[in-house]
DNA sequence: GTCTATAGATTGATAGAC
DNA sequence: GTCTATCAATCTATAGAC
């Protein structure tokens, strides 16, 4: 690796890190290129030189973390399916939900530097900017379909429609929780919201499992 | 009422309606005063004349709908408490959750013109702008505390901490659902998401009731 | 590849005539 | 109360020297 490409990789990485942090804190629209390049200590023109536009930058920020995370969640879901099939049973709904939730909530601890992306995820679904929503949606949709399919085979007594909605309630609870941990420390004081991933998992999994099984 | 104040009320109301719609669609930061006054067919200077600033405008947009809604939810919650006390029983958790959820999901149908505020609510908690988040937080916090207190008396075998978290999972599911109904029509096609309030209530209440009771 | 300088557009807010 | 006109600040993006 020569000197130039080392420098480039370093600059791109620093821009991605700074953008990730600022997008998580202030949102896509609330963050200017000047703030990003200022935080990354690179020149203002560097974003457009290395990425082409702010729009492409945010797509790269999302892709960098979401592709690996989605790979893990997909593997876990397919593993749950395979184990159930080998035993000739239907998959346990708790295992199905855990396969999606655990990697998500552990992602922060597993990836040093990804703390802020975690916060960004929590806002993704409701971001006022269609660019951000569309990119997130594009990457999460195939995974949601796999999750839906697996949950349906796990709960054959419930209709696909009901499972569709209950999975969305589950995603809502999960994303709200993720956002809560990143932003609410000052707003709901007298209450510990800075928990480790395992404690959070132990709180949310029984709730959503019970919700999915209802009736 | 003289002619001037009629005109003023009309102008203010038209600005509030236009701002509510646009904030719901594109977010607070994504909406300019020019778009608002253009949609309201009033002069650009009217916002600053009648409200003073964009910040105060969004606060008024939120207050106009949220104060009446909170009054209803508070009455319903206190009614559930009073009935239980009269019978010497603890309140049923399903009634407690319904007291909060039903007025929220029926608000759209009960208030002509409030459809878009409904969408705005769904984004409130995660809005990247602190102005919006702070205003929402300020108005929802006392109600959340009442909800928490009532839920705790309903579920004496669960710790206050667990109930705190489970109520947040419930709020997450609720807000996500509200947002879904306003924005996802094109993004999750082949699936009906434009439901009436009663159908939605019948979907979400069993889920969150079961989740709250888990273990 | 990195820098300065700036174009070109848009923003929130205001001053002053009517 | 409503209007036009405009200020001052900010933004994304780019052109061109080094």
CSV table of C-alpha atoms (C1' of nucleotides) in Angstrom, one decimal:
chain,number,residue,atom,x,y,z
A,1,UNK,CA,0.0,0.0,0.0
A,2,UNK,CA,1.6,3.3,-1.1
A,3,UNK,CA,1.5,6.6,0.7
A,4,UNK,CA,-1.3,8.1,-1.3
A,5,UNK,CA,-3.8,5.3,-0.7
A,6,UNK,CA,-3.0,5.2,3.0
A,7,UNK,CA,-3.8,8.9,3.2
A,8,UNK,CA,-7.0,8.5,1.2
A,9,UNK,CA,-8.2,5.6,3.3
A,10,UNK,CA,-7.4,7.6,6.4
A,11,UNK,CA,-9.3,10.7,5.2
A,12,UNK,CA,-12.3,8.7,4.0
A,13,UNK,CA,-12.4,6.8,7.3
A,14,UNK,CA,-12.1,10.0,9.3
A,15,UNK,CA,-14.9,11.6,7.3
A,16,UNK,CA,-17.1,8.5,7.8
A,17,UNK,CA,-16.5,8.6,11.6
A,18,UNK,CA,-17.2,12.3,11.9
A,19,UNK,CA,-20.3,12.0,9.8
A,20,UNK,CA,-21.6,9.0,11.7
A,21,UNK,CA,-21.3,10.8,15.0
A,22,UNK,CA,-22.9,14.1,13.8
A,23,UNK,CA,-25.7,12.4,11.9
A,24,UNK,CA,-26.5,10.4,15.1
A,25,UNK,CA,-26.5,13.6,17.2
A,26,UNK,CA,-28.2,16.1,15.0
A,27,UNK,CA,-29.7,14.1,12.1
A,28,UNK,CA,-28.8,14.2,8.4
A,29,UNK,CA,-30.3,17.6,7.7
A,30,UNK,CA,-29.1,19.1,11.0
A,31,UNK,CA,-25.4,18.4,10.0
A,32,UNK,CA,-23.5,20.5,7.6
A,33,UNK,CA,-20.5,19.5,5.5
A,34,UNK,CA,-18.6,22.2,7.4
A,35,UNK,CA,-19.2,20.5,10.7
A,36,UNK,CA,-18.3,17.1,9.3
A,37,UNK,CA,-15.0,18.2,7.8
A,38,UNK,CA,-14.2,20.4,10.8
A,39,UNK,CA,-14.6,17.4,13.2
A,40,UNK,CA,-12.7,15.1,10.8
A,41,UNK,CA,-10.0,17.8,10.5
A,42,UNK,CA,-10.0,17.5,6.7
A,43,UNK,CA,-10.7,20.2,4.1
A,44,UNK,CA,-14.2,21.2,3.3
A,45,UNK,CA,-13.8,20.0,-0.3
A,46,UNK,CA,-12.7,16.5,0.8
A,47,UNK,CA,-16.3,15.2,1.1
A,48,UNK,CA,-17.2,16.0,-2.4
A,49,UNK,CA,-13.8,14.8,-3.7
A,50,UNK,CA,-14.0,11.4,-1.9
A,51,UNK,CA,-17.8,10.8,-2.0
A,52,UNK,CA,-19.3,13.0,-4.6
A,53,UNK,CA,-22.1,14.5,-2.5
A,54,UNK,CA,-23.6,14.6,1.0
A,55,UNK,CA,-26.3,12.1,-0.1
A,56,UNK,CA,-23.7,9.5,-1.2
A,57,UNK,CA,-21.8,10.1,2.1
A,58,UNK,CA,-24.8,9.2,4.2
A,59,UNK,CA,-25.4,6.1,2.2
A,60,UNK,CA,-21.8,5.0,2.8
A,61,UNK,CA,-22.1,5.8,6.5
A,62,UNK,CA,-25.2,3.5,6.7
A,63,UNK,CA,-23.8,0.8,4.5
A,64,UNK,CA,-20.5,0.5,6.4
A,65,UNK,CA,-22.2,-0.7,9.5
A,66,UNK,CA,-25.5,-2.1,8.3
A,67,UNK,CA,-24.2,-4.7,5.8
A,68,UNK,CA,-22.1,-6.5,8.4
A,69,UNK,CA,-24.9,-6.3,11.0
A,70,UNK,CA,-27.4,-7.7,8.5
A,71,UNK,CA,-25.1,-10.5,7.6
A,72,UNK,CA,-25.0,-11.6,11.2
A,73,UNK,CA,-28.7,-11.3,11.7
A,74,UNK,CA,-29.4,-13.3,8.6
A,75,UNK,CA,-27.0,-16.1,9.6
A,76,UNK,CA,-28.6,-16.3,13.0
A,77,UNK,CA,-32.1,-16.5,11.6
A,78,UNK,CA,-31.1,-19.1,9.1
A,79,UNK,CA,-29.4,-21.1,11.8
A,80,UNK,CA,-32.6,-21.1,13.9
A,81,UNK,CA,-34.5,-22.3,10.8
A,82,UNK,CA,-31.9,-25.1,10.1
A,83,UNK,CA,-31.8,-26.4,13.7
A,84,UNK,CA,-35.6,-26.6,13.8
A,85,UNK,CA,-35.8,-28.3,10.5
A,86,UNK,CA,-33.2,-30.9,11.6
A,87,UNK,CA,-35.2,-31.6,14.7
A,88,UNK,CA,-38.4,-31.7,12.6
A,89,UNK,CA,-39.9,-29.1,14.9
A,90,UNK,CA,-41.1,-25.5,14.3
A,91,UNK,CA,-38.7,-22.9,15.4
A,92,UNK,CA,-39.2,-21.4,18.9
A,93,UNK,CA,-40.5,-17.8,18.6
A,94,UNK,CA,-38.2,-16.6,21.4
A,95,UNK,CA,-35.2,-18.0,19.4
A,96,UNK,CA,-36.4,-16.3,16.2
A,97,UNK,CA,-36.8,-12.9,18.0
A,98,UNK,CA,-33.4,-13.3,19.8
A,99,UNK,CA,-31.7,-14.0,16.5
A,100,UNK,CA,-32.7,-10.6,15.3
A,101,UNK,CA,-32.5,-8.6,18.6
A,102,UNK,CA,-29.3,-9.9,20.1
A,103,UNK,CA,-26.9,-9.0,17.3
A,104,UNK,CA,-28.6,-5.6,17.1
A,105,UNK,CA,-28.2,-4.7,20.7
A,106,UNK,CA,-24.8,-6.3,21.0
A,107,UNK,CA,-23.5,-4.4,17.9
A,108,UNK,CA,-22.4,-1.4,19.9
A,109,UNK,CA,-20.1,-3.5,22.2
A,110,UNK,CA,-18.9,-5.8,19.4
A,111,UNK,CA,-17.8,-2.9,17.1
A,112,UNK,CA,-15.6,-0.3,18.8
A,113,UNK,CA,-16.5,3.1,17.3
A,114,UNK,CA,-20.0,2.1,16.4
A,115,UNK,CA,-21.7,3.5,19.5
A,116,UNK,CA,-23.0,6.4,17.6
A,117,UNK,CA,-24.3,4.5,14.6
A,118,UNK,CA,-26.4,2.7,17.2
A,119,UNK,CA,-28.1,6.0,18.0
A,120,UNK,CA,-28.5,6.7,14.3
A,121,UNK,CA,-30.3,3.4,13.8
A,122,UNK,CA,-32.8,4.3,16.4
A,123,UNK,CA,-33.9,7.2,14.3
A,124,UNK,CA,-33.7,5.6,10.9
A,125,UNK,CA,-37.3,4.6,10.5
A,126,UNK,CA,-38.7,8.0,11.3
A,127,UNK,CA,-36.1,10.3,9.8
A,128,UNK,CA,-37.8,13.2,8.1
A,129,UNK,CA,-35.4,13.0,5.2
A,130,UNK,CA,-36.5,10.5,2.6
A,131,UNK,CA,-32.9,9.8,1.6
A,132,UNK,CA,-32.1,8.4,5.0
A,133,UNK,CA,-35.4,6.5,5.3
A,134,UNK,CA,-35.0,5.0,1.8
A,135,UNK,CA,-31.5,3.8,2.3
A,136,UNK,CA,-32.4,2.2,5.7
A,137,UNK,CA,-35.6,0.7,4.2
A,138,UNK,CA,-33.7,-0.8,1.2
A,139,UNK,CA,-31.3,-2.6,3.5
A,140,UNK,CA,-33.8,-3.8,6.2
A,141,UNK,CA,-36.6,-4.9,3.9
A,142,UNK,CA,-35.2,-8.3,2.8
A,143,UNK,CA,-34.2,-9.0,6.4
A,144,UNK,CA,-37.7,-8.1,7.6
A,145,UNK,CA,-39.2,-10.5,5.1
A,146,UNK,CA,-36.9,-13.3,6.3
A,147,UNK,CA,-37.9,-12.5,9.9
A,148,UNK,CA,-41.6,-12.5,8.9
A,149,UNK,CA,-41.3,-15.8,7.1
A,150,UNK,CA,-39.5,-17.4,10.0
A,151,UNK,CA,-41.9,-16.0,12.6
A,152,UNK,CA,-44.8,-17.3,10.5
A,153,UNK,CA,-43.4,-20.9,10.5
A,154,UNK,CA,-42.9,-20.5,14.3
A,155,UNK,CA,-46.5,-19.4,15.0
A,156,UNK,CA,-48.7,-21.4,12.6
A,157,UNK,CA,-51.8,-20.6,14.5
A,158,UNK,CA,-51.6,-16.9,13.9
A,159,UNK,CA,-52.3,-15.3,10.5
A,160,UNK,CA,-49.6,-13.8,8.5
A,161,UNK,CA,-51.2,-10.3,8.8
A,162,UNK,CA,-51.2,-10.5,12.6
A,163,UNK,CA,-47.6,-11.6,12.7
A,164,UNK,CA,-46.7,-8.8,10.2
A,165,UNK,CA,-48.1,-6.2,12.6
A,166,UNK,CA,-46.7,-7.8,15.8
A,167,UNK,CA,-43.3,-7.8,14.2
A,168,UNK,CA,-43.7,-4.1,13.6
A,169,UNK,CA,-44.7,-3.5,17.2
A,170,UNK,CA,-41.5,-5.4,18.1
A,171,UNK,CA,-39.3,-3.3,15.8
A,172,UNK,CA,-40.9,-0.2,17.2
A,173,UNK,CA,-40.1,-1.3,20.7
A,174,UNK,CA,-36.6,-2.2,19.7
A,175,UNK,CA,-35.8,1.0,17.8
A,176,UNK,CA,-37.4,3.2,20.5
A,177,UNK,CA,-35.2,1.5,23.1
A,178,UNK,CA,-32.1,2.0,21.0
A,179,UNK,CA,-32.9,5.7,20.6
A,180,UNK,CA,-33.7,6.0,24.3
A,181,UNK,CA,-30.3,4.7,25.3
A,182,UNK,CA,-28.6,7.3,23.1
A,183,UNK,CA,-30.6,10.4,23.8
A,184,UNK,CA,-32.8,10.3,26.9
A,185,UNK,CA,-30.2,10.4,29.6
A,186,UNK,CA,-31.0,13.9,30.6
A,187,UNK,CA,-34.7,13.8,29.7
A,188,UNK,CA,-35.8,10.9,32.0
A,189,UNK,CA,-33.6,11.4,34.9
A,190,UNK,CA,-33.6,9.5,38.1
A,191,UNK,CA,-33.6,6.4,36.0
A,192,UNK,CA,-30.7,4.4,34.7
A,193,UNK,CA,-30.9,4.1,30.9
A,194,UNK,CA,-27.3,3.4,30.2
A,195,UNK,CA,-27.4,-0.3,30.4
A,196,UNK,CA,-25.2,-3.0,29.0
A,197,UNK,CA,-26.5,-5.0,26.1
A,198,UNK,CA,-27.2,-8.2,28.0
A,199,UNK,CA,-29.4,-6.4,30.5
A,200,UNK,CA,-31.4,-4.8,27.7
A,201,UNK,CA,-31.8,-8.1,25.9
A,202,UNK,CA,-33.1,-9.7,29.1
A,203,UNK,CA,-35.6,-6.9,29.4
A,204,UNK,CA,-36.9,-6.7,25.9
A,205,UNK,CA,-36.9,-10.3,24.8
A,206,UNK,CA,-39.5,-11.6,27.3
A,207,UNK,CA,-41.7,-8.6,26.5
A,208,UNK,CA,-41.8,-9.1,22.7
A,209,UNK,CA,-41.9,-12.9,23.0
A,210,UNK,CA,-45.0,-12.6,25.2
A,211,UNK,CA,-46.5,-10.0,22.8
A,212,UNK,CA,-45.9,-12.2,19.7
A,213,UNK,CA,-47.6,-15.1,21.4
A,214,UNK,CA,-50.7,-13.2,22.7
A,215,UNK,CA,-54.1,-14.9,22.7
B,1,UNK,CA,-65.6,40.0,17.7
B,2,UNK,CA,-64.4,42.7,15.3
B,3,UNK,CA,-63.2,42.4,11.8
B,4,UNK,CA,-59.5,42.6,12.6
B,5,UNK,CA,-59.5,39.8,15.1
B,6,UNK,CA,-61.5,37.6,12.8
B,7,UNK,CA,-58.9,38.1,10.2
B,8,UNK,CA,-56.1,37.4,12.6
B,9,UNK,CA,-57.6,34.3,13.9
B,10,UNK,CA,-58.1,33.1,10.4
B,11,UNK,CA,-54.6,33.8,9.4
B,12,UNK,CA,-53.1,32.2,12.5
B,13,UNK,CA,-55.3,29.1,12.0
B,14,UNK,CA,-54.3,28.8,8.4
B,15,UNK,CA,-50.6,29.1,9.3
B,16,UNK,CA,-51.0,26.4,12.0
B,17,UNK,CA,-52.7,24.1,9.6
B,18,UNK,CA,-50.1,24.5,6.9
B,19,UNK,CA,-47.3,24.2,9.3
B,20,UNK,CA,-48.8,21.0,10.9
B,21,UNK,CA,-49.1,19.4,7.5
B,22,UNK,CA,-45.6,20.3,6.3
B,23,UNK,CA,-43.9,19.4,9.6
B,24,UNK,CA,-45.6,16.0,9.5
B,25,UNK,CA,-44.5,15.4,5.9
B,26,UNK,CA,-40.9,16.8,5.9
B,27,UNK,CA,-40.0,17.5,9.5
B,28,UNK,CA,-39.3,20.7,11.3
B,29,UNK,CA,-36.0,21.4,9.7
B,30,UNK,CA,-37.1,20.2,6.3
B,31,UNK,CA,-39.8,22.8,6.2
B,32,UNK,CA,-39.1,26.5,5.4
B,33,UNK,CA,-41.2,29.5,6.4
B,34,UNK,CA,-41.7,30.1,2.7
B,35,UNK,CA,-43.3,26.8,2.1
B,36,UNK,CA,-45.6,27.3,5.1
B,37,UNK,CA,-46.8,30.8,4.1
B,38,UNK,CA,-47.1,29.6,0.5
B,39,UNK,CA,-49.4,26.7,1.5
B,40,UNK,CA,-51.4,28.9,3.9
B,41,UNK,CA,-51.6,31.7,1.2
B,42,UNK,CA,-50.5,34.3,3.6
B,43,UNK,CA,-47.5,36.7,3.4
B,44,UNK,CA,-44.1,35.5,4.3
B,45,UNK,CA,-43.8,38.0,7.1
B,46,UNK,CA,-47.0,36.8,8.7
B,47,UNK,CA,-45.3,34.0,10.7
B,48,UNK,CA,-43.0,36.3,12.4
B,49,UNK,CA,-45.7,38.9,13.0
B,50,UNK,CA,-48.2,36.4,14.5
B,51,UNK,CA,-45.8,34.0,16.3
B,52,UNK,CA,-42.4,35.7,16.6
B,53,UNK,CA,-40.3,32.8,15.3
B,54,UNK,CA,-40.3,29.4,13.7
B,55,UNK,CA,-39.5,27.9,17.1
B,56,UNK,CA,-42.5,29.4,18.7
B,57,UNK,CA,-44.7,28.4,15.8
B,58,UNK,CA,-43.8,24.7,16.1
B,59,UNK,CA,-44.5,24.9,19.9
B,60,UNK,CA,-48.0,26.3,19.1
B,61,UNK,CA,-48.6,23.6,16.5
B,62,UNK,CA,-47.8,20.9,19.1
B,63,UNK,CA,-49.7,22.5,21.9
B,64,UNK,CA,-52.9,23.0,19.9
B,65,UNK,CA,-53.4,19.3,19.6
B,66,UNK,CA,-51.5,17.8,22.4
B,67,UNK,CA,-53.1,19.6,25.3
B,68,UNK,CA,-56.6,18.4,24.5
B,69,UNK,CA,-55.3,14.9,23.8
B,70,UNK,CA,-53.5,14.8,27.1
B,71,UNK,CA,-56.6,15.9,28.9
B,72,UNK,CA,-58.5,13.0,27.5
B,73,UNK,CA,-55.8,10.5,28.3
B,74,UNK,CA,-55.5,11.8,31.8
B,75,UNK,CA,-59.2,11.6,32.5
B,76,UNK,CA,-59.3,8.1,31.2
B,77,UNK,CA,-56.4,7.0,33.4
B,78,UNK,CA,-57.9,8.6,36.5
B,79,UNK,CA,-61.2,7.0,35.7
B,80,UNK,CA,-59.6,3.6,35.6
B,81,UNK,CA,-57.9,4.3,38.9
B,82,UNK,CA,-61.2,5.5,40.5
B,83,UNK,CA,-63.2,2.6,39.4
B,84,UNK,CA,-60.7,0.1,40.7
B,85,UNK,CA,-60.5,1.9,44.0
B,86,UNK,CA,-64.3,1.9,44.4
B,87,UNK,CA,-64.3,-1.8,43.8
B,88,UNK,CA,-61.3,-2.3,46.2
B,89,UNK,CA,-59.3,-4.0,43.4
B,90,UNK,CA,-56.2,-3.2,41.5
B,91,UNK,CA,-56.8,-1.8,38.1
B,92,UNK,CA,-56.6,-4.2,35.1
B,93,UNK,CA,-53.5,-3.6,33.1
B,94,UNK,CA,-55.4,-3.9,29.8
B,95,UNK,CA,-57.7,-1.1,30.9
B,96,UNK,CA,-54.7,1.0,31.9
B,97,UNK,CA,-53.1,0.6,28.6
B,98,UNK,CA,-56.3,1.1,26.7
B,99,UNK,CA,-56.9,4.4,28.6
B,100,UNK,CA,-53.7,5.6,27.0
B,101,UNK,CA,-53.7,4.0,23.6
B,102,UNK,CA,-57.4,4.3,22.6
B,103,UNK,CA,-57.6,8.1,22.7
B,104,UNK,CA,-54.3,8.3,21.0
B,105,UNK,CA,-55.3,6.2,18.0
B,106,UNK,CA,-58.8,7.6,17.8
B,107,UNK,CA,-57.6,11.2,17.9
B,108,UNK,CA,-57.3,11.2,14.1
B,109,UNK,CA,-60.9,10.3,13.6
B,110,UNK,CA,-62.2,12.4,16.5
B,111,UNK,CA,-60.5,15.6,15.3
B,112,UNK,CA,-61.2,16.6,11.7
B,113,UNK,CA,-58.0,18.1,10.3
B,114,UNK,CA,-55.7,16.4,12.8
B,115,UNK,CA,-54.7,13.6,10.5
B,116,UNK,CA,-51.3,15.1,9.9
B,117,UNK,CA,-50.6,15.9,13.5
B,118,UNK,CA,-51.0,12.1,14.0
B,119,UNK,CA,-48.1,11.6,11.7
B,120,UNK,CA,-46.1,14.3,13.4
B,121,UNK,CA,-46.6,12.5,16.8
B,122,UNK,CA,-45.1,9.4,15.4
B,123,UNK,CA,-41.9,11.2,14.8
B,124,UNK,CA,-41.8,13.3,17.9
B,125,UNK,CA,-39.7,11.2,20.1
B,126,UNK,CA,-36.9,10.7,17.6
B,127,UNK,CA,-36.9,14.1,15.9
B,128,UNK,CA,-33.3,15.2,15.3
B,129,UNK,CA,-34.2,18.7,16.4
B,130,UNK,CA,-34.0,19.3,20.1
B,131,UNK,CA,-36.7,22.0,20.0
B,132,UNK,CA,-39.3,19.5,18.8
B,133,UNK,CA,-38.1,16.7,21.1
B,134,UNK,CA,-38.1,19.0,24.1
B,135,UNK,CA,-41.6,20.4,23.6
B,136,UNK,CA,-43.0,16.9,23.1
B,137,UNK,CA,-41.1,15.6,26.1
B,138,UNK,CA,-42.3,18.4,28.3
B,139,UNK,CA,-45.9,17.7,27.5
B,140,UNK,CA,-45.7,13.9,27.7
B,141,UNK,CA,-43.6,13.5,30.8
B,142,UNK,CA,-46.3,14.1,33.4
B,143,UNK,CA,-48.7,11.9,31.6
B,144,UNK,CA,-46.0,9.1,31.4
B,145,UNK,CA,-45.5,9.4,35.1
B,146,UNK,CA,-49.2,9.0,35.7
B,147,UNK,CA,-49.2,6.0,33.4
B,148,UNK,CA,-46.3,4.5,35.2
B,149,UNK,CA,-47.8,5.0,38.6
B,150,UNK,CA,-51.1,3.4,37.5
B,151,UNK,CA,-49.4,0.5,35.8
B,152,UNK,CA,-47.3,-0.2,38.9
B,153,UNK,CA,-50.5,-0.4,41.0
B,154,UNK,CA,-51.9,-2.7,38.4
B,155,UNK,CA,-48.9,-5.1,38.4
B,156,UNK,CA,-47.7,-5.2,42.0
B,157,UNK,CA,-45.6,-8.3,41.4
B,158,UNK,CA,-43.3,-6.5,38.9
B,159,UNK,CA,-40.6,-4.0,39.9
B,160,UNK,CA,-41.0,-0.3,39.1
B,161,UNK,CA,-37.9,-0.5,36.9
B,162,UNK,CA,-39.3,-3.4,34.8
B,163,UNK,CA,-42.6,-1.6,34.4
B,164,UNK,CA,-40.8,1.6,33.4
B,165,UNK,CA,-39.0,-0.2,30.6
B,166,UNK,CA,-42.0,-2.2,29.4
B,167,UNK,CA,-44.0,1.0,29.2
B,168,UNK,CA,-41.3,2.4,27.0
B,169,UNK,CA,-41.4,-0.7,24.8
B,170,UNK,CA,-45.2,-0.1,24.6
B,171,UNK,CA,-44.7,3.6,23.6
B,172,UNK,CA,-42.2,2.5,21.0
B,173,UNK,CA,-44.6,0.1,19.5
B,174,UNK,CA,-47.4,2.7,19.5
B,175,UNK,CA,-45.4,5.5,18.0
B,176,UNK,CA,-43.8,3.3,15.4
B,177,UNK,CA,-47.3,2.1,14.4
B,178,UNK,CA,-48.6,5.7,14.2
B,179,UNK,CA,-45.7,6.6,11.9
B,180,UNK,CA,-46.1,3.5,9.9
B,181,UNK,CA,-49.7,4.4,9.0
B,182,UNK,CA,-48.6,7.8,7.9
B,183,UNK,CA,-45.5,7.1,5.9
B,184,UNK,CA,-45.1,3.5,4.9
B,185,UNK,CA,-47.8,3.0,2.3
B,186,UNK,CA,-45.4,2.9,-0.5
B,187,UNK,CA,-42.5,1.3,1.3
B,188,UNK,CA,-44.2,-1.9,2.5
B,189,UNK,CA,-46.5,-2.6,-0.3
B,190,UNK,CA,-48.7,-5.6,-0.8
B,191,UNK,CA,-49.9,-5.0,2.8
B,192,UNK,CA,-52.7,-2.9,4.0
B,193,UNK,CA,-51.5,-0.3,6.5
B,194,UNK,CA,-54.3,2.2,6.2
B,195,UNK,CA,-56.5,0.8,8.9
B,196,UNK,CA,-59.2,2.4,10.9
B,197,UNK,CA,-58.5,3.1,14.6
B,198,UNK,CA,-60.6,0.3,16.0
B,199,UNK,CA,-58.8,-2.3,14.0
B,200,UNK,CA,-55.4,-0.9,15.0
B,201,UNK,CA,-56.5,-0.9,18.7
B,202,UNK,CA,-57.6,-4.5,18.4
B,203,UNK,CA,-54.2,-5.4,17.0
B,204,UNK,CA,-51.9,-3.5,19.4
B,205,UNK,CA,-53.7,-3.8,22.8
B,206,UNK,CA,-53.4,-7.6,23.1
B,207,UNK,CA,-49.8,-7.4,22.1
B,208,UNK,CA,-48.8,-4.8,24.6
B,209,UNK,CA,-51.0,-6.2,27.4
B,210,UNK,CA,-49.4,-9.6,27.0
B,211,UNK,CA,-45.9,-8.0,26.9
B,212,UNK,CA,-46.6,-6.0,30.1
B,213,UNK,CA,-47.7,-9.2,31.9
B,214,UNK,CA,-44.8,-11.4,30.8
B,215,UNK,CA,-43.2,-13.9,33.2
C,1,DG,C1',-4.9,14.8,-3.0
C,2,DT,C1',-5.3,19.0,-0.6
C,3,DC,C1',-6.1,23.7,-0.4
C,4,DT,C1',-8.5,28.6,-1.0
C,5,DA,C1',-12.0,31.1,-2.8
C,6,DT,C1',-16.3,31.6,-4.3
C,7,DA,C1',-20.4,30.7,-7.0
C,8,DG,C1',-25.3,30.0,-6.6
C,9,DA,C1',-29.2,29.0,-4.0
C,10,DT,C1',-31.9,29.2,0.2
C,11,DT,C1',-32.7,30.3,4.7
C,12,DG,C1',-34.9,33.0,9.1
C,13,DA,C1',-35.9,37.4,10.2
C,14,DT,C1',-36.8,42.5,9.7
C,15,DA,C1',-37.5,47.4,8.1
C,16,DG,C1',-40.7,50.4,6.4
C,17,DA,C1',-44.5,51.8,3.0
C,18,DC,C1',-49.4,51.3,2.8
D,1,DG,C1',-52.4,43.6,9.7
D,2,DT,C1',-50.5,43.0,5.3
D,3,DC,C1',-47.3,43.8,1.8
D,4,DT,C1',-42.5,44.3,-0.8
D,5,DA,C1',-37.9,44.3,-0.5
D,6,DT,C1',-33.9,43.0,1.4
D,7,DC,C1',-30.3,41.8,4.9
D,8,DA,C1',-27.2,38.7,6.9
D,9,DA,C1',-26.1,34.1,7.5
D,10,DT,C1',-25.9,29.5,6.0
D,11,DC,C1',-25.7,25.9,2.9
D,12,DT,C1',-23.9,22.4,-0.9
D,13,DA,C1',-21.0,22.2,-4.5
D,14,DT,C1',-17.2,23.5,-7.6
D,15,DA,C1',-13.3,25.8,-10.1
D,16,DG,C1',-8.6,26.3,-10.1
D,17,DA,C1',-3.9,27.1,-7.8
D,18,DC,C1',-0.4,24.2,-5.7
